[in-house]
Short mmCIF file of C-alpha atoms and ligand atoms in Angstrom, two decimals:
data_model
loop_
_atom_site.label_atom_id
_atom_site.label_comp_id
_atom_site.label_asym_id
_atom_site.label_seq_id
_atom_site.Cartn_x
_atom_site.Cartn_y
_atom_site.Cartn_z
CA MET A 1 47.51 35.50 33.30
CA GLU A 2 48.58 33.79 36.51
CA PHE A 3 50.98 36.11 38.27
CA GLU A 4 51.96 35.25 41.91
CA HIS A 5 53.41 38.06 43.89
CA VAL A 6 52.58 39.36 47.41
CA SER A 7 53.26 43.08 47.61
CA VAL A 8 55.68 44.02 50.25
CA LEU A 9 55.02 46.94 52.75
CA LEU A 10 51.96 47.64 51.03
CA GLU A 11 50.27 49.66 53.93
CA GLU A 12 53.35 51.41 54.80
CA THR A 13 54.02 52.36 51.19
CA LEU A 14 50.50 53.84 50.93
CA GLN A 15 50.98 55.85 54.06
CA TRP A 16 54.32 57.42 52.87
CA LEU A 17 53.37 57.97 49.24
CA ALA A 18 49.98 59.36 50.38
CA PRO A 19 48.25 59.27 46.83
CA ARG A 20 45.25 61.48 46.52
CA ASP A 21 42.40 61.92 44.02
CA GLY A 22 43.60 64.13 41.08
CA GLY A 23 47.21 63.32 41.66
CA VAL A 24 49.62 62.07 38.93
CA TYR A 25 51.72 59.05 40.14
CA VAL A 26 54.30 56.76 38.62
CA ASP A 27 54.89 53.04 39.74
CA GLY A 28 58.32 52.27 38.26
CA THR A 29 58.13 48.62 39.02
CA LEU A 30 54.77 47.70 38.18
CA GLY A 31 54.97 43.77 38.53
CA GLY A 32 51.77 42.32 39.17
CA GLY A 33 50.11 45.70 39.96
CA GLY A 34 49.67 44.95 43.56
CA HIS A 35 51.01 48.40 44.90
CA SER A 36 49.43 49.96 41.71
CA ALA A 37 45.98 48.77 42.34
CA ARG A 38 45.99 50.63 45.68
CA ILE A 39 47.68 53.87 44.18
CA LEU A 40 45.13 53.81 41.26
CA ALA A 41 42.12 53.42 43.75
CA ALA A 42 43.40 56.41 45.64
CA CYS A 43 44.14 58.81 42.65
CA ALA A 44 41.16 57.98 40.48
CA PRO A 45 38.89 59.21 39.03
CA HIS A 46 40.58 62.49 38.38
CA GLY A 47 44.24 61.63 38.57
CA HIS A 48 46.48 59.12 36.66
CA LEU A 49 49.02 56.19 37.30
CA TYR A 50 51.77 55.51 34.88
CA GLY A 51 53.08 51.89 35.55
CA ILE A 52 56.42 51.09 34.11
CA ASP A 53 58.03 47.61 33.96
CA ARG A 54 60.59 46.14 31.61
CA ASP A 55 59.10 42.55 31.78
CA ALA A 56 56.46 41.58 29.29
CA ASP A 57 54.91 39.34 31.76
CA ALA A 58 54.35 42.02 34.24
CA ILE A 59 52.89 44.32 31.74
CA ALA A 60 50.40 41.81 30.42
CA ALA A 61 49.43 40.78 34.16
CA ALA A 62 49.18 44.52 35.34
CA THR A 63 47.21 45.47 32.13
CA GLU A 64 44.71 42.54 32.59
CA ARG A 65 44.37 43.63 36.28
CA LEU A 66 44.05 47.44 35.97
CA GLY A 67 43.85 48.16 32.10
CA ASP A 68 40.11 48.93 32.18
CA SER A 69 40.66 52.03 34.19
CA PRO A 70 40.81 55.10 32.15
CA CYS A 71 43.24 56.66 34.90
CA PHE A 72 45.98 53.95 34.08
CA THR A 73 48.61 53.63 31.62
CA ALA A 74 51.05 50.69 31.36
CA ILE A 75 54.48 51.48 29.87
CA ARG A 76 57.05 48.69 28.82
CA GLY A 77 60.30 50.24 29.61
CA ASN A 78 63.07 50.94 32.10
CA PHE A 79 62.48 53.21 35.01
CA HIS A 80 66.00 54.46 34.46
CA ASP A 81 64.38 56.40 31.52
CA VAL A 82 61.55 57.60 33.48
CA ARG A 83 62.01 61.25 32.36
CA GLU A 84 62.04 60.39 28.50
CA LEU A 85 58.96 57.75 29.06
CA LEU A 86 56.97 60.42 30.62
CA ALA A 87 57.91 63.26 28.47
CA GLN A 88 56.88 60.98 25.34
CA ARG A 89 53.41 61.08 26.96
CA GLY A 90 53.43 64.79 27.78
CA VAL A 91 53.95 64.51 31.39
CA GLU A 92 56.60 66.85 33.15
CA GLN A 93 55.61 66.76 36.70
CA ILE A 94 54.21 64.06 39.04
CA ASP A 95 53.01 64.07 42.54
CA GLY A 96 54.59 60.66 43.65
CA MET A 97 56.73 57.76 42.50
CA LEU A 98 57.20 54.30 43.80
CA LEU A 99 60.10 51.88 43.20
CA ASP A 100 59.71 48.54 44.58
CA LEU A 101 63.13 47.21 43.57
CA GLY A 102 64.49 43.73 42.44
CA VAL A 103 62.53 40.76 41.07
CA SER A 104 59.07 39.64 41.55
CA SER A 105 58.03 36.34 42.93
CA HIS A 106 56.48 35.56 39.40
CA GLN A 107 59.96 35.82 37.92
CA LEU A 108 61.68 33.90 40.71
CA ASP A 109 59.24 31.20 40.65
CA THR A 110 58.96 30.88 36.80
CA GLU A 111 61.86 28.25 36.33
CA SER A 112 62.34 28.80 32.78
CA ARG A 113 63.40 32.51 33.49
CA GLY A 114 66.56 31.19 35.15
CA PHE A 115 66.50 33.53 38.16
CA SER A 116 66.37 30.69 40.81
CA TYR A 117 69.01 28.32 42.14
CA HIS A 118 66.32 25.76 42.79
CA GLY A 119 65.43 23.72 39.75
CA ASP A 120 67.34 23.51 36.42
CA ALA A 121 66.66 25.97 33.69
CA PRO A 122 68.67 27.85 31.08
CA LEU A 123 70.98 30.62 32.63
CA ASP A 124 68.89 33.66 31.61
CA MET A 125 67.94 36.05 34.41
CA ARG A 126 66.83 38.83 31.96
CA MET A 127 64.00 41.05 33.21
CA ASP A 128 63.44 42.49 29.78
CA GLN A 129 63.12 39.52 27.41
CA ARG A 130 64.24 41.75 24.51
CA GLN A 131 67.55 42.20 25.94
CA THR A 132 70.46 40.11 24.41
CA LEU A 133 72.78 39.80 27.46
CA THR A 134 71.99 36.76 29.55
CA ALA A 135 73.61 35.25 32.69
CA GLY A 136 74.73 32.34 30.43
CA GLU A 137 76.89 34.71 28.20
CA ILE A 138 78.44 36.31 31.42
CA VAL A 139 79.56 32.86 32.92
CA ASN A 140 80.68 31.38 29.51
CA MET A 141 82.14 34.38 27.68
CA TRP A 142 83.29 37.02 30.25
CA PRO A 143 86.90 37.12 31.61
CA GLU A 144 87.58 35.27 34.90
CA ARG A 145 88.62 38.47 36.48
CA GLU A 146 85.39 40.31 35.55
CA ILE A 147 83.17 37.46 36.94
CA ALA A 148 85.17 37.60 40.28
CA ARG A 149 84.66 41.42 40.27
CA ILE A 150 80.83 41.04 39.82
CA LEU A 151 80.44 38.16 42.45
CA SER A 152 82.30 40.36 44.89
CA ASP A 153 80.91 43.72 44.25
CA TYR A 154 77.19 42.57 43.46
CA GLY A 155 77.07 39.56 45.78
CA GLU A 156 79.51 40.51 48.43
CA GLU A 157 80.70 36.88 47.91
CA LYS A 158 83.93 36.04 49.98
CA TRP A 159 84.49 33.11 47.61
CA ALA A 160 84.17 35.28 44.49
CA ALA A 161 87.64 34.55 43.11
CA ARG A 162 87.46 30.76 43.76
CA ILE A 163 83.90 30.50 42.21
CA ALA A 164 85.11 32.49 39.11
CA GLN A 165 88.10 30.13 38.69
CA ILE A 166 85.88 27.01 39.09
CA ILE A 167 83.52 28.52 36.51
CA CYS A 168 86.34 29.05 34.05
CA GLU A 169 87.74 25.51 34.52
CA HIS A 170 84.13 24.10 34.03
CA ARG A 171 83.49 26.15 30.79
CA ALA A 172 86.75 24.93 29.43
CA ARG A 173 85.31 21.51 29.48
CA GLY A 174 81.93 22.43 28.21
CA THR A 175 79.23 25.14 28.38
CA ILE A 176 77.72 26.14 31.60
CA ALA A 177 74.14 25.77 30.35
CA THR A 178 71.93 25.82 33.32
CA THR A 179 71.18 26.97 36.78
CA ALA A 180 71.99 23.58 38.13
CA ASP A 181 75.44 23.68 36.33
CA LEU A 182 76.05 27.04 38.05
CA VAL A 183 75.02 25.67 41.46
CA ARG A 184 77.52 22.91 40.97
CA CYS A 185 80.32 25.29 40.39
CA VAL A 186 79.42 27.22 43.44
CA ASP A 187 79.22 23.88 45.56
CA ALA A 188 82.59 22.86 43.98
CA ALA A 189 84.19 26.21 45.06
CA ILE A 190 82.98 26.62 48.57
CA PRO A 191 84.08 23.92 51.06
CA LYS A 192 81.27 21.72 52.20
CA LYS A 193 81.76 22.48 55.96
CA ILE A 194 81.40 26.19 55.27
CA ARG A 195 78.22 25.63 53.03
CA MET A 196 76.67 23.36 55.75
CA ARG A 197 77.15 26.20 58.18
CA GLU A 198 75.48 28.82 56.05
CA GLU A 199 71.88 29.92 56.74
CA GLY A 200 70.70 30.36 53.13
CA HIS A 201 71.65 28.58 50.00
CA SER A 202 75.34 28.97 49.21
CA ALA A 203 74.45 29.96 45.58
CA ARG A 204 72.37 32.85 46.73
CA ARG A 205 74.96 35.66 46.34
CA THR A 206 76.26 34.24 43.12
CA PHE A 207 72.72 34.45 41.55
CA GLN A 208 72.02 37.82 43.08
CA ALA A 209 75.43 39.10 41.50
CA LEU A 210 74.78 37.74 38.25
CA ARG A 211 71.07 39.02 38.12
CA ILE A 212 72.38 42.64 39.24
CA ALA A 213 74.86 42.39 36.34
CA VAL A 214 72.46 41.03 33.64
CA ASN A 215 70.00 43.66 34.38
CA ASP A 216 72.35 46.52 35.24
CA GLU A 217 70.49 47.22 38.37
CA LEU A 218 72.89 49.35 40.36
CA ALA A 219 75.19 51.58 38.42
CA PRO A 220 72.10 53.72 36.85
CA LEU A 221 70.10 53.73 40.16
CA THR A 222 71.43 57.12 41.66
CA ARG A 223 70.75 59.08 38.49
CA ALA A 224 67.35 57.42 38.21
CA LEU A 225 66.41 58.48 41.79
CA GLU A 226 67.60 62.04 41.02
CA ASP A 227 65.46 62.18 37.79
CA ALA A 228 62.53 60.91 39.92
CA VAL A 229 62.89 63.62 42.55
CA GLY A 230 63.40 66.02 39.71
CA LEU A 231 59.97 65.32 38.28
CA LEU A 232 58.22 65.66 41.61
CA ALA A 233 56.03 68.63 42.22
CA PRO A 234 56.84 70.54 45.43
CA GLY A 235 55.25 68.20 48.23
CA GLY A 236 55.45 65.15 46.07
CA ARG A 237 57.05 62.08 47.36
CA LEU A 238 59.43 59.33 46.22
CA CYS A 239 59.06 55.85 48.01
CA VAL A 240 61.75 53.17 47.33
CA ILE A 241 61.72 49.70 48.67
CA THR A 242 64.97 47.71 48.56
CA PHE A 243 65.82 44.03 49.30
CA HIS A 244 69.56 44.18 49.86
CA SER A 245 72.14 46.29 51.45
CA LEU A 246 73.86 47.40 48.13
CA GLU A 247 70.69 49.05 46.64
CA ASP A 248 69.59 50.30 50.03
CA ARG A 249 73.00 52.18 50.61
CA ILE A 250 72.48 53.82 47.19
CA VAL A 251 68.98 54.93 48.17
CA LYS A 252 70.01 56.11 51.73
CA HIS A 253 72.91 58.12 50.39
CA THR A 254 71.19 59.67 47.38
CA MET A 255 68.21 60.88 49.56
CA ARG A 256 70.56 62.24 52.15
CA ARG A 257 72.49 64.08 49.51
CA LEU A 258 69.29 65.43 48.05
CA GLN A 259 68.54 66.79 51.58
CA ASN A 260 71.94 68.21 52.28
CA PRO A 261 73.78 68.70 48.91
CA CYS A 262 76.22 71.27 50.32
CA THR A 263 79.84 70.39 49.46
CA CYS A 264 81.45 73.35 51.42
CA PRO A 265 84.04 72.14 54.13
CA PRO A 266 82.11 71.36 57.33
CA LYS A 267 83.88 74.23 59.13
CA ALA A 268 83.13 76.81 56.59
CA PRO A 269 81.33 79.95 58.22
CA VAL A 270 78.91 80.20 55.14
CA CYS A 271 77.93 78.03 52.25
CA THR A 272 79.68 79.06 49.11
CA CYS A 273 78.86 76.05 46.94
CA GLY A 274 75.32 77.20 46.22
CA LYS A 275 73.81 73.69 46.37
CA ARG A 276 70.50 73.99 48.03
CA PRO A 277 68.42 70.95 49.56
CA VAL A 278 65.82 69.73 46.99
CA ALA A 279 64.19 67.02 49.23
CA ARG A 280 63.56 66.15 52.91
CA VAL A 281 64.08 62.68 54.20
CA LEU A 282 60.76 61.28 55.74
CA THR A 283 61.68 57.83 56.97
CA GLY A 284 64.94 58.18 59.05
CA GLY A 285 66.48 54.69 59.16
CA GLY A 286 63.93 53.31 56.87
CA VAL A 287 60.76 51.30 57.46
CA GLN A 288 60.97 47.43 57.85
CA PRO A 289 58.11 44.84 57.75
CA GLY A 290 56.30 44.08 61.04
CA ALA A 291 56.12 40.60 62.51
CA GLN A 292 52.73 39.91 60.90
CA GLU A 293 53.93 40.71 57.40
CA LEU A 294 56.98 38.53 58.00
CA ALA A 295 54.79 35.56 59.24
CA ARG A 296 52.48 35.91 55.93
CA ASN A 297 55.44 36.52 53.52
CA PRO A 298 58.93 35.44 54.48
CA ARG A 299 60.21 36.84 51.12
CA ALA A 300 59.76 40.38 52.77
CA ARG A 301 62.39 39.80 55.40
CA SER A 302 65.11 41.93 53.83
CA ALA A 303 62.78 44.68 52.68
CA ARG A 304 63.33 48.36 53.63
CA LEU A 305 61.16 51.41 52.57
CA ARG A 306 62.73 54.82 52.39
CA ALA A 307 60.68 58.01 51.40
CA CYS A 308 61.64 61.52 50.83
CA GLU A 309 59.51 64.72 50.02
CA LYS A 310 60.39 67.30 47.35
CA LEU A 311 60.80 70.78 48.92
C1 SAM B 401 59.33 43.57 43.32
S1 SAM B 401 58.65 43.45 41.69
C2 SAM B 401 57.16 44.69 41.83
C3 SAM B 401 56.00 44.09 42.44
C4 SAM B 401 54.83 45.20 42.57
N1 SAM B 401 55.24 46.16 43.40
C5 SAM B 401 53.65 44.50 43.05
O1 SAM B 401 53.15 44.84 44.15
O2 SAM B 401 53.09 43.52 42.17
C6 SAM B 401 59.75 44.23 40.79
C7 SAM B 401 59.36 44.47 39.25
O3 SAM B 401 60.15 45.69 38.82
C8 SAM B 401 60.59 45.27 37.48
N2 SAM B 401 61.72 46.12 37.36
C9 SAM B 401 62.98 45.87 38.07
N3 SAM B 401 63.83 46.90 37.69
C10 SAM B 401 63.28 47.53 36.76
C11 SAM B 401 63.68 48.51 35.86
N4 SAM B 401 65.04 49.11 36.04
N5 SAM B 401 62.76 49.16 35.12
C12 SAM B 401 61.45 48.69 34.90
N6 SAM B 401 61.06 47.71 35.54
C13 SAM B 401 62.05 47.04 36.60
C14 SAM B 401 60.63 43.78 37.47
O4 SAM B 401 60.70 43.28 36.23
C15 SAM B 401 59.62 43.38 38.26
O5 SAM B 401 58.42 43.03 37.62
#
């Protein structure tokens, strides 16, 4: 299967994850298997790599690429359920896990998936094609206030209320069926002189917000990161690549809290809460792509890698 995706921060991820022969690893966002191919090469022939993705296309592409190896298992599922998915396979401890969050280029560039504001496709945006909720259902059925909240919370869109209002006026006249219909609503909501001054496409934030809502990308993330660290053996590492500030903030705060979970007042002479550090942050402010990678792959521009190590 044709699956176009250039892996982001590949060498840096390998450096911080530090996979070794005999180790057990999880790639929670398998995609086309770009990161996985390198992790697998490092942990084989005595280790194992479990690759999770909720997208059937990703599972097919990665299975085609890596499925011949007895050290690789592809799992169609949600990494939010990593504990259960591994327990079902008798795995209770791992040596490292990678999360390369967000959508793949394959998902963005396959017009029929409805992730892109270029082109004209049904408003879908589901990563897991078995799921029933689509972007079309949100824009056509959900209350105006809820749509405005999504655009504001998940897109940091200043024009959220106005876009939600235009969406609701538009849908009263007929269904908002396609990505181009939605772009027209955004264009009608944001004054032209403001749109002209914007660096990227003015529908970018609206599409990001709807994608996050459809795929419930943010709310379960903190618990998923805690579960991942919970699965790590001492010295095991969690690496997370994010592509926007909302998810990066969650990763940064969760890793910091795992490093310093104490909830005692800062001036308390001794700790009485009993919460002990479980991990150590390895990457400080995070690792960003270098100029060479950005020249090769402009989609990497907002990427940031954070890593922590289980104590
Ligand atoms: C950025 S791509 C990963 C690309 C991959 N690292 C590579 O090098 O080919 C993100 C992938 O994660 C998947 N994904 C996103 N959130 C997920 C989740 N909660 N559970 C499982 N898969 C998820 C998407 O379907 C997509 O295939």
